[in-house]
mmCIF file of C-alpha atoms in Angstrom:
data_model
loop_
_atom_site.group_PDB
_atom_site.id
_atom_site.type_symbol
_atom_site.label_atom_id
_atom_site.label_comp_id
_atom_site.label_asym_id
_atom_site.label_seq_id
_atom_site.Cartn_x
_atom_site.Cartn_y
_atom_site.Cartn_z
ATOM 1 C CA UNK A 57 40.654 4.896 -44.654
ATOM 2 C CA UNK A 58 39.806 1.721 -42.799
ATOM 3 C CA UNK A 59 36.549 1.913 -40.885
ATOM 4 C CA UNK A 60 36.648 0.193 -37.512
ATOM 5 C CA UNK A 61 33.429 -1.718 -36.909
ATOM 6 C CA UNK A 62 31.404 -0.792 -33.837
ATOM 7 C CA UNK A 63 31.415 -3.642 -31.365
ATOM 8 C CA UNK A 64 28.140 -4.656 -29.794
ATOM 9 C CA UNK A 65 28.194 -4.530 -25.985
ATOM 10 C CA UNK A 66 28.628 -7.862 -24.283
ATOM 11 C CA UNK A 67 25.936 -9.237 -21.990
ATOM 12 C CA UNK A 68 28.137 -8.428 -19.011
ATOM 13 C CA UNK A 69 28.463 -4.805 -20.148
ATOM 14 C CA UNK A 70 24.714 -4.648 -20.712
ATOM 15 C CA UNK A 71 24.010 -5.917 -17.205
ATOM 16 C CA UNK A 72 26.335 -3.306 -15.735
ATOM 17 C CA UNK A 73 24.293 -0.548 -17.336
ATOM 18 C CA UNK A 74 21.010 -1.928 -16.085
ATOM 19 C CA UNK A 75 19.842 -0.611 -12.723
ATOM 20 C CA UNK A 76 20.576 -3.198 -10.066
ATOM 21 C CA UNK A 77 17.741 -3.849 -7.635
ATOM 22 C CA UNK A 78 18.861 -5.934 -4.682
ATOM 23 C CA UNK A 79 16.242 -7.699 -2.560
ATOM 24 C CA UNK A 80 17.438 -8.559 0.938
ATOM 25 C CA UNK A 81 16.104 -11.923 2.115
ATOM 26 C CA UNK A 82 16.255 -13.382 5.612
ATOM 27 C CA UNK A 83 14.641 -16.362 7.356
ATOM 28 C CA UNK A 84 10.846 -15.949 7.698
ATOM 29 C CA UNK A 85 10.596 -13.086 5.152
ATOM 30 C CA UNK A 86 7.151 -12.496 3.623
ATOM 31 C CA UNK A 87 7.041 -14.131 0.194
ATOM 32 C CA UNK A 88 4.623 -11.696 -1.457
ATOM 33 C CA UNK A 89 6.536 -8.730 -0.007
ATOM 34 C CA UNK A 90 9.486 -9.829 -2.118
ATOM 35 C CA UNK A 91 7.864 -11.450 -5.149
ATOM 36 C CA UNK A 92 5.238 -8.757 -5.727
ATOM 37 C CA UNK A 93 7.764 -5.945 -6.031
ATOM 38 C CA UNK A 94 10.192 -8.172 -7.930
ATOM 39 C CA UNK A 95 7.513 -8.949 -10.517
ATOM 40 C CA UNK A 96 6.974 -5.227 -11.113
ATOM 41 C CA UNK A 97 10.672 -4.717 -11.910
ATOM 42 C CA UNK A 98 10.642 -7.833 -14.136
ATOM 43 C CA UNK A 99 7.676 -6.492 -16.118
ATOM 44 C CA UNK A 100 9.284 -3.047 -16.351
ATOM 45 C CA UNK A 101 12.456 -4.636 -17.713
ATOM 46 C CA UNK A 102 10.452 -6.387 -20.440
ATOM 47 C CA UNK A 103 8.802 -3.094 -21.380
ATOM 48 C CA UNK A 104 12.105 -1.204 -21.436
ATOM 49 C CA UNK A 105 13.959 -3.863 -23.449
ATOM 50 C CA UNK A 106 11.126 -3.896 -25.988
ATOM 51 C CA UNK A 107 12.027 -0.249 -26.578
ATOM 52 C CA UNK A 108 15.731 -0.996 -26.861
ATOM 53 C CA UNK A 109 16.491 0.403 -23.419
ATOM 54 C CA UNK A 110 17.997 -1.045 -20.284
ATOM 55 C CA UNK A 111 15.754 -2.247 -17.509
ATOM 56 C CA UNK A 112 16.617 -3.712 -14.130
ATOM 57 C CA UNK A 113 18.995 -6.393 -12.973
ATOM 58 C CA UNK A 114 17.080 -8.143 -10.209
ATOM 59 C CA UNK A 115 19.107 -9.882 -7.506
ATOM 60 C CA UNK A 116 18.198 -11.553 -4.241
ATOM 61 C CA UNK A 117 20.764 -11.889 -1.468
ATOM 62 C CA UNK A 118 20.888 -12.946 2.159
ATOM 63 C CA UNK A 119 23.498 -12.686 4.876
ATOM 64 C CA UNK A 120 25.293 -15.945 4.021
ATOM 65 C CA UNK A 121 23.695 -16.830 0.696
ATOM 66 C CA UNK A 122 22.149 -20.183 -0.151
ATOM 67 C CA UNK A 123 18.596 -21.332 0.444
ATOM 68 C CA UNK A 124 16.383 -19.133 2.617
ATOM 69 C CA UNK A 125 12.931 -20.192 3.757
ATOM 70 C CA UNK A 126 10.047 -17.719 3.605
ATOM 71 C CA UNK A 127 7.405 -17.469 6.318
ATOM 72 C CA UNK A 128 5.080 -19.356 3.970
ATOM 73 C CA UNK A 129 7.558 -22.241 3.693
ATOM 74 C CA UNK A 130 8.991 -21.658 0.204
ATOM 75 C CA UNK A 131 12.784 -21.991 -0.180
ATOM 76 C CA UNK A 132 14.496 -19.466 -2.462
ATOM 77 C CA UNK A 133 18.093 -19.431 -3.666
ATOM 78 C CA UNK A 134 20.076 -16.324 -2.710
ATOM 79 C CA UNK A 135 23.551 -14.893 -3.181
ATOM 80 C CA UNK A 136 25.581 -13.675 -0.210
ATOM 81 C CA UNK A 137 25.243 -9.967 0.538
ATOM 82 C CA UNK A 138 29.028 -9.692 0.373
ATOM 83 C CA UNK A 139 28.852 -10.593 -3.325
ATOM 84 C CA UNK A 140 27.570 -7.093 -4.059
ATOM 85 C CA UNK A 141 29.387 -3.820 -3.605
ATOM 86 C CA UNK A 142 26.805 -1.420 -2.135
ATOM 87 C CA UNK A 143 27.932 1.267 -4.582
ATOM 88 C CA UNK A 144 26.901 -1.036 -7.459
ATOM 89 C CA UNK A 145 23.309 -1.194 -6.170
ATOM 90 C CA UNK A 146 20.742 1.270 -7.457
ATOM 91 C CA UNK A 147 17.876 0.247 -5.148
ATOM 92 C CA UNK A 148 17.843 -1.858 -1.989
ATOM 93 C CA UNK A 149 14.485 -3.425 -1.123
ATOM 94 C CA UNK A 150 13.797 -5.011 2.252
ATOM 95 C CA UNK A 151 10.692 -7.217 2.610
ATOM 96 C CA UNK A 152 8.804 -7.642 5.859
ATOM 97 C CA UNK A 153 7.841 -10.678 7.873
ATOM 98 C CA UNK A 154 4.692 -11.740 9.732
ATOM 99 C CA UNK A 155 7.104 -12.600 12.541
ATOM 100 C CA UNK A 156 9.020 -9.324 12.537
ATOM 101 C CA UNK A 157 8.945 -8.951 16.325
ATOM 102 C CA UNK A 158 11.054 -12.122 16.532
ATOM 103 C CA UNK A 159 13.050 -11.530 13.345
ATOM 104 C CA UNK A 160 14.356 -8.162 14.452
ATOM 105 C CA UNK A 161 15.831 -9.584 17.634
ATOM 106 C CA UNK A 162 18.210 -11.704 15.550
ATOM 107 C CA UNK A 163 18.783 -9.281 12.687
ATOM 108 C CA UNK A 164 21.852 -7.447 13.994
ATOM 109 C CA UNK A 165 24.231 -8.398 11.143
ATOM 110 C CA UNK A 166 21.632 -7.638 8.458
ATOM 111 C CA UNK A 167 20.830 -4.288 10.100
ATOM 112 C CA UNK A 168 24.523 -3.378 10.211
ATOM 113 C CA UNK A 169 24.878 -4.251 6.525
ATOM 114 C CA UNK A 170 21.820 -2.158 5.664
ATOM 115 C CA UNK A 171 23.199 0.805 7.573
ATOM 116 C CA UNK A 172 26.443 0.713 5.572
ATOM 117 C CA UNK A 173 24.938 -0.235 2.219
ATOM 118 C CA UNK A 174 22.168 2.371 2.250
ATOM 119 C CA UNK A 175 24.797 5.100 2.402
ATOM 120 C CA UNK A 176 26.175 3.891 -0.951
ATOM 121 C CA UNK A 177 23.040 2.773 -2.807
ATOM 122 C CA UNK A 178 20.910 5.380 -4.567
ATOM 123 C CA UNK A 179 17.673 4.328 -2.876
ATOM 124 C CA UNK A 180 16.568 2.122 -0.014
ATOM 125 C CA UNK A 181 13.003 0.879 0.320
ATOM 126 C CA UNK A 182 11.013 -1.401 2.588
ATOM 127 C CA UNK A 183 7.831 -3.390 2.034
ATOM 128 C CA UNK A 184 5.382 -3.939 4.879
ATOM 129 C CA UNK A 185 7.121 -4.581 8.221
ATOM 130 C CA UNK A 186 10.516 -4.380 6.524
ATOM 131 C CA UNK A 187 10.356 -0.801 7.804
ATOM 132 C CA UNK A 188 11.371 -2.192 11.193
ATOM 133 C CA UNK A 189 14.766 -3.201 9.827
ATOM 134 C CA UNK A 190 15.225 0.234 8.270
ATOM 135 C CA UNK A 191 14.228 1.874 11.543
ATOM 136 C CA UNK A 192 16.604 -0.378 13.499
ATOM 137 C CA UNK A 193 19.383 0.801 11.162
ATOM 138 C CA UNK A 194 18.488 4.423 11.979
ATOM 139 C CA UNK A 195 17.326 5.168 8.434
ATOM 140 C CA UNK A 196 13.872 6.376 9.488
ATOM 141 C CA UNK A 197 14.771 8.629 12.407
ATOM 142 C CA UNK A 198 12.723 11.863 12.234
ATOM 143 C CA UNK A 199 11.231 10.777 8.903
ATOM 144 C CA UNK A 200 7.672 9.963 7.860
ATOM 145 C CA UNK A 201 7.219 6.264 7.264
ATOM 146 C CA UNK A 202 4.566 3.589 7.112
ATOM 147 C CA UNK A 203 4.311 -0.148 7.683
ATOM 148 C CA UNK A 204 1.637 -2.825 8.052
ATOM 149 C CA UNK A 205 -1.316 -1.448 10.032
ATOM 150 C CA UNK A 206 -1.070 -4.244 12.596
ATOM 151 C CA UNK A 207 2.446 -3.058 13.439
ATOM 152 C CA UNK A 208 1.754 0.648 14.019
ATOM 153 C CA UNK A 209 1.655 0.467 17.798
ATOM 154 C CA UNK A 210 4.742 -1.726 18.054
ATOM 155 C CA UNK A 211 6.684 0.592 15.772
ATOM 156 C CA UNK A 212 5.610 3.660 17.753
ATOM 157 C CA UNK A 213 6.742 2.024 20.964
ATOM 158 C CA UNK A 214 10.055 0.697 19.656
ATOM 159 C CA UNK A 215 10.987 3.630 17.398
ATOM 160 C CA UNK A 216 9.520 6.849 18.838
ATOM 161 C CA UNK A 217 11.660 8.957 16.485
ATOM 162 C CA UNK A 218 9.788 7.606 13.453
ATOM 163 C CA UNK A 219 6.814 9.698 12.308
ATOM 164 C CA UNK A 220 4.288 7.014 11.358
ATOM 165 C CA UNK A 221 1.817 7.813 8.578
ATOM 166 C CA UNK A 222 -1.116 5.543 9.356
ATOM 167 C CA UNK A 223 -2.997 6.156 6.107
ATOM 168 C CA UNK A 224 -0.323 6.105 3.415
ATOM 169 C CA UNK A 225 0.094 3.266 0.936
ATOM 170 C CA UNK A 226 3.744 4.256 0.551
ATOM 171 C CA UNK A 227 5.886 7.142 1.783
ATOM 172 C CA UNK A 228 8.883 8.581 -0.115
ATOM 173 C CA UNK A 229 11.341 10.508 2.075
ATOM 174 C CA UNK A 230 14.289 11.463 -0.063
ATOM 175 C CA UNK A 231 16.326 8.335 -0.764
ATOM 176 C CA UNK A 232 14.305 6.221 1.673
ATOM 177 C CA UNK A 233 10.879 4.777 0.805
ATOM 178 C CA UNK A 234 8.536 2.701 2.939
ATOM 179 C CA UNK A 235 5.276 0.961 2.075
ATOM 180 C CA UNK A 236 2.248 -0.374 3.877
ATOM 181 C CA UNK A 237 1.215 -4.002 4.198
ATOM 182 C CA UNK A 238 2.076 -6.755 1.721
ATOM 183 C CA UNK A 239 0.476 -5.828 -1.652
ATOM 184 C CA UNK A 240 1.373 -2.159 -1.078
ATOM 185 C CA UNK A 241 4.859 -3.273 -2.117
ATOM 186 C CA UNK A 242 3.483 -3.476 -5.656
ATOM 187 C CA UNK A 243 2.313 0.150 -5.399
ATOM 188 C CA UNK A 244 5.741 1.117 -4.100
ATOM 189 C CA UNK A 245 7.566 -0.679 -6.904
ATOM 190 C CA UNK A 246 5.309 0.907 -9.532
ATOM 191 C CA UNK A 247 6.100 4.343 -8.100
ATOM 192 C CA UNK A 248 9.827 3.595 -8.240
ATOM 193 C CA UNK A 249 9.496 2.417 -11.844
ATOM 194 C CA UNK A 250 7.540 5.532 -12.763
ATOM 195 C CA UNK A 251 10.249 7.714 -11.204
ATOM 196 C CA UNK A 252 12.935 5.880 -13.210
ATOM 197 C CA UNK A 253 11.248 5.040 -16.508
ATOM 198 C CA UNK A 254 8.315 7.411 -16.824
ATOM 199 C CA UNK A 255 4.541 7.198 -16.732
ATOM 200 C CA UNK A 256 4.118 5.214 -19.951
ATOM 201 C CA UNK A 257 6.251 2.290 -18.764
ATOM 202 C CA UNK A 258 4.681 2.268 -15.308
ATOM 203 C CA UNK A 259 1.201 2.280 -16.829
ATOM 204 C CA UNK A 260 2.106 -0.588 -19.149
ATOM 205 C CA UNK A 261 3.355 -2.606 -16.173
ATOM 206 C CA UNK A 262 0.218 -1.810 -14.168
ATOM 207 C CA UNK A 263 -1.971 -2.987 -17.060
ATOM 208 C CA UNK A 264 -0.008 -6.226 -17.414
ATOM 209 C CA UNK A 265 -0.286 -6.959 -13.698
ATOM 210 C CA UNK A 266 -3.947 -5.840 -13.617
ATOM 211 C CA UNK A 267 -3.429 -3.295 -10.842
ATOM 212 C CA UNK A 268 -3.932 0.444 -10.419
ATOM 213 C CA UNK A 269 -0.902 2.553 -11.265
ATOM 214 C CA UNK A 270 -1.805 4.771 -8.327
ATOM 215 C CA UNK A 271 -4.307 4.300 -5.566
ATOM 216 C CA UNK A 272 -6.029 7.504 -4.422
ATOM 217 C CA UNK A 273 -4.055 9.764 -2.127
ATOM 218 C CA UNK A 274 -4.676 9.229 1.562
ATOM 219 C CA UNK A 275 -6.427 5.898 1.067
ATOM 220 C CA UNK A 276 -6.438 3.842 4.237
ATOM 221 C CA UNK A 277 -4.754 0.452 4.107
ATOM 222 C CA UNK A 278 -7.926 -1.433 4.959
ATOM 223 C CA UNK A 279 -11.661 -0.955 4.964
ATOM 224 C CA UNK A 280 -13.759 0.660 7.656
ATOM 225 C CA UNK A 281 -15.464 -2.665 8.331
ATOM 226 C CA UNK A 282 -12.108 -4.410 8.742
ATOM 227 C CA UNK A 283 -10.843 -1.610 10.957
ATOM 228 C CA UNK A 284 -13.913 -1.921 13.174
ATOM 229 C CA UNK A 285 -13.521 -5.693 13.368
ATOM 230 C CA UNK A 286 -9.824 -5.408 14.161
ATOM 231 C CA UNK A 287 -10.441 -2.942 16.973
ATOM 232 C CA UNK A 288 -13.488 -4.788 18.306
ATOM 233 C CA UNK A 289 -11.887 -8.215 18.635
ATOM 234 C CA UNK A 290 -14.886 -9.548 20.580
ATOM 235 C CA UNK A 291 -17.201 -8.724 17.673
ATOM 236 C CA UNK A 292 -19.552 -6.752 19.927
ATOM 237 C CA UNK A 293 -20.852 -4.582 17.096
ATOM 238 C CA UNK A 294 -20.306 -6.825 14.046
ATOM 239 C CA UNK A 295 -24.039 -7.298 13.471
ATOM 240 C CA UNK A 296 -24.728 -3.600 13.905
ATOM 241 C CA UNK A 297 -21.943 -2.628 11.482
ATOM 242 C CA UNK A 298 -23.342 -5.041 8.907
ATOM 243 C CA UNK A 299 -26.821 -3.553 9.421
ATOM 244 C CA UNK A 300 -25.385 -0.064 8.875
ATOM 245 C CA UNK A 301 -23.801 -1.052 5.578
ATOM 246 C CA UNK A 302 -27.126 -2.529 4.436
ATOM 247 C CA UNK A 303 -29.068 0.632 5.339
ATOM 248 C CA UNK A 304 -26.803 3.415 4.136
ATOM 249 C CA UNK A 305 -29.578 4.899 1.987
ATOM 250 C CA UNK A 306 -31.180 6.072 5.248
ATOM 251 C CA UNK A 307 -30.234 9.606 6.255
ATOM 252 C CA UNK A 308 -31.210 9.146 9.901
ATOM 253 C CA UNK A 309 -28.412 6.828 11.067
ATOM 254 C CA UNK A 310 -27.825 8.835 14.233
ATOM 255 C CA UNK A 311 -26.872 7.688 17.715
ATOM 256 C CA UNK A 312 -30.492 7.216 18.765
ATOM 257 C CA UNK A 313 -31.327 4.962 15.796
ATOM 258 C CA UNK A 314 -28.114 2.954 16.127
ATOM 259 C CA UNK A 315 -28.507 2.592 19.896
ATOM 260 C CA UNK A 316 -32.031 1.260 19.422
ATOM 261 C CA UNK A 317 -30.740 -1.234 16.858
ATOM 262 C CA UNK A 318 -28.058 -2.325 19.339
ATOM 263 C CA UNK A 319 -30.627 -2.443 22.158
ATOM 264 C CA UNK A 320 -28.663 0.017 24.289
ATOM 265 C CA UNK A 321 -29.278 3.465 25.694
ATOM 266 C CA UNK A 322 -27.876 6.241 23.453
ATOM 267 C CA UNK A 323 -25.327 7.446 26.017
ATOM 268 C CA UNK A 324 -24.029 3.976 26.857
ATOM 269 C CA UNK A 325 -24.006 2.968 23.196
ATOM 270 C CA UNK A 326 -21.956 5.995 22.127
ATOM 271 C CA UNK A 327 -19.421 5.353 24.902
ATOM 272 C CA UNK A 328 -19.048 1.621 24.351
ATOM 273 C CA UNK A 329 -18.994 1.844 20.543
ATOM 274 C CA UNK A 330 -16.074 4.257 20.580
ATOM 275 C CA UNK A 331 -14.316 2.178 23.217
ATOM 276 C CA UNK A 332 -14.678 -1.003 21.190
ATOM 277 C CA UNK A 333 -14.107 0.264 17.637
ATOM 278 C CA UNK A 334 -11.937 3.338 18.127
ATOM 279 C CA UNK A 335 -14.449 5.565 16.331
ATOM 280 C CA UNK A 336 -17.552 7.489 17.250
ATOM 281 C CA UNK A 337 -20.772 6.125 15.712
ATOM 282 C CA UNK A 338 -21.048 9.203 13.506
ATOM 283 C CA UNK A 339 -17.517 8.768 12.168
ATOM 284 C CA UNK A 340 -18.115 5.068 11.514
ATOM 285 C CA UNK A 341 -21.289 5.799 9.526
ATOM 286 C CA UNK A 342 -19.417 8.429 7.499
ATOM 287 C CA UNK A 343 -16.634 5.979 6.645
ATOM 288 C CA UNK A 344 -19.109 3.263 5.649
ATOM 289 C CA UNK A 345 -20.953 5.761 3.421
ATOM 290 C CA UNK A 346 -17.651 6.835 1.869
ATOM 291 C CA UNK A 347 -16.590 3.280 1.088
ATOM 292 C CA UNK A 348 -19.950 2.475 -0.474
ATOM 293 C CA UNK A 349 -19.690 5.599 -2.619
ATOM 294 C CA UNK A 350 -16.199 4.634 -3.724
ATOM 295 C CA UNK A 351 -17.387 1.208 -4.839
ATOM 296 C CA UNK A 352 -20.289 2.698 -6.799
ATOM 297 C CA UNK A 353 -18.001 5.248 -8.457
ATOM 298 C CA UNK A 354 -15.677 2.427 -9.495
ATOM 299 C CA UNK A 355 -18.200 -0.216 -10.519
ATOM 300 C CA UNK A 356 -21.566 1.369 -11.336
ATOM 301 C CA UNK A 357 -22.870 3.784 -13.949
ATOM 302 C CA UNK A 358 -24.990 5.887 -11.577
ATOM 303 C CA UNK A 359 -24.180 9.588 -11.739
ATOM 304 C CA UNK A 360 -22.464 11.276 -8.797
ATOM 305 C CA UNK A 361 -25.623 12.838 -7.375
ATOM 306 C CA UNK A 362 -27.430 9.488 -7.491
ATOM 307 C CA UNK A 363 -24.509 7.814 -5.727
ATOM 308 C CA UNK A 364 -24.526 10.486 -3.045
ATOM 309 C CA UNK A 365 -28.194 9.832 -2.277
ATOM 310 C CA UNK A 366 -27.891 6.031 -2.489
ATOM 311 C CA UNK A 367 -25.157 6.203 0.151
ATOM 312 C CA UNK A 368 -27.085 8.515 2.460
ATOM 313 C CA UNK A 369 -25.318 11.800 1.745
ATOM 314 C CA UNK A 370 -27.636 14.795 1.656
ATOM 315 C CA UNK A 371 -26.409 15.828 -1.803
ATOM 316 C CA UNK A 372 -23.426 15.764 -4.147
ATOM 317 C CA UNK A 373 -21.714 18.616 -2.278
ATOM 318 C CA UNK A 374 -21.831 16.660 0.977
ATOM 319 C CA UNK A 375 -20.229 13.714 -0.834
ATOM 320 C CA UNK A 376 -17.577 15.961 -2.361
ATOM 321 C CA UNK A 377 -16.597 17.468 0.999
ATOM 322 C CA UNK A 378 -16.353 14.002 2.550
ATOM 323 C CA UNK A 379 -14.171 12.736 -0.300
ATOM 324 C CA UNK A 380 -11.849 15.711 -0.015
ATOM 325 C CA UNK A 381 -11.541 15.295 3.733
ATOM 326 C CA UNK A 382 -10.714 11.583 3.614
ATOM 327 C CA UNK A 383 -9.099 10.999 0.212
ATOM 328 C CA UNK A 384 -7.964 14.446 -0.957
ATOM 329 C CA UNK A 385 -9.725 13.944 -4.274
ATOM 330 C CA UNK A 386 -13.128 14.949 -5.696
ATOM 331 C CA UNK A 387 -15.639 12.186 -6.527
ATOM 332 C CA UNK A 388 -15.616 12.976 -10.246
ATOM 333 C CA UNK A 389 -11.802 12.911 -10.359
ATOM 334 C CA UNK A 390 -11.823 9.632 -8.420
ATOM 335 C CA UNK A 391 -14.199 8.105 -10.988
ATOM 336 C CA UNK A 392 -12.074 9.302 -13.922
ATOM 337 C CA UNK A 393 -9.039 7.596 -12.445
ATOM 338 C CA UNK A 394 -10.516 4.368 -11.130
ATOM 339 C CA UNK A 395 -13.858 3.568 -12.754
ATOM 340 C CA UNK A 396 -14.282 0.709 -15.191
ATOM 341 C CA UNK A 397 -15.284 1.798 -18.694
ATOM 342 C CA UNK A 398 -19.061 1.749 -19.188
ATOM 343 C CA UNK A 399 -21.166 2.585 -22.216
ATOM 344 C CA UNK A 400 -24.419 3.485 -20.503
ATOM 345 C CA UNK A 401 -25.355 5.748 -17.644
ATOM 346 C CA UNK A 402 -28.359 5.267 -15.383
ATOM 347 C CA UNK A 403 -30.700 8.233 -15.359
ATOM 348 C CA UNK A 404 -32.911 6.832 -12.664
ATOM 349 C CA UNK A 405 -32.793 4.231 -9.910
#
């Protein structure tokens, strides 16, 4: 009996079996929004192929194809969107733009294509302000979503049906995913890879790119100091906020002490501080203490009780309650997940 040899699959057949990830480019797109996520899928493909498995076919397309200029000025070569049948696409990824308010006014054809294509593709995702294009296509109506923190108010005003999550790094809602600003696209892509390929592959990619596989749940997109500076554009309390961060070991950072430092009466200080920064003084101090504790848990070898006291918490329990309220994780669990490896532990200050 003649044995028919098994034919090896051609490259074309191999590509067909790989998951196709299509990045949608448009004039003034954010370069890192696209390249950061694309690099994750490239690294995942290397890891999968090393195991003899299929990875991702990564494609970039624009409305008409050809060269498209990013907001940063880099030209990239793209295919035309019409070159791809939406049903052949596993995941659509839409980057944002620092000029999204202007981009969206001229994005009608791209939005129409997204509306049709997302119904055929398995998943649709946005990075940063790319969520605006998804929302314009009606894909985020009555869904939780996130975007760049600077765009929250504009999105609320333009798309009232979207339920904006102001703290999330990324938000999965069935077949539609959105991510926060810029580098959060890397977090999003890692989560998509983990969902497709498993934890081991995603962890390998994260190690290669020198990033966390997962940031802690509920982590805000930017620091308390940056939030205060963004809200207080005149910088009224910049010096005071810096003084607070340098004196967190003190347990008496109350309104009276802070008002005296700001050379204001307590009542007027409390009113103006909240007006300028969007937070009460007490809430601001708590957030600064929390961020300092996070850094020490990640980068120091002090024990948890020592960190609590160094950051002005009354004890470890107070620190634990604050962590749970803001990050939905206990300090010790946070350290296990995010601390650098250290061989020694301080027993005293």
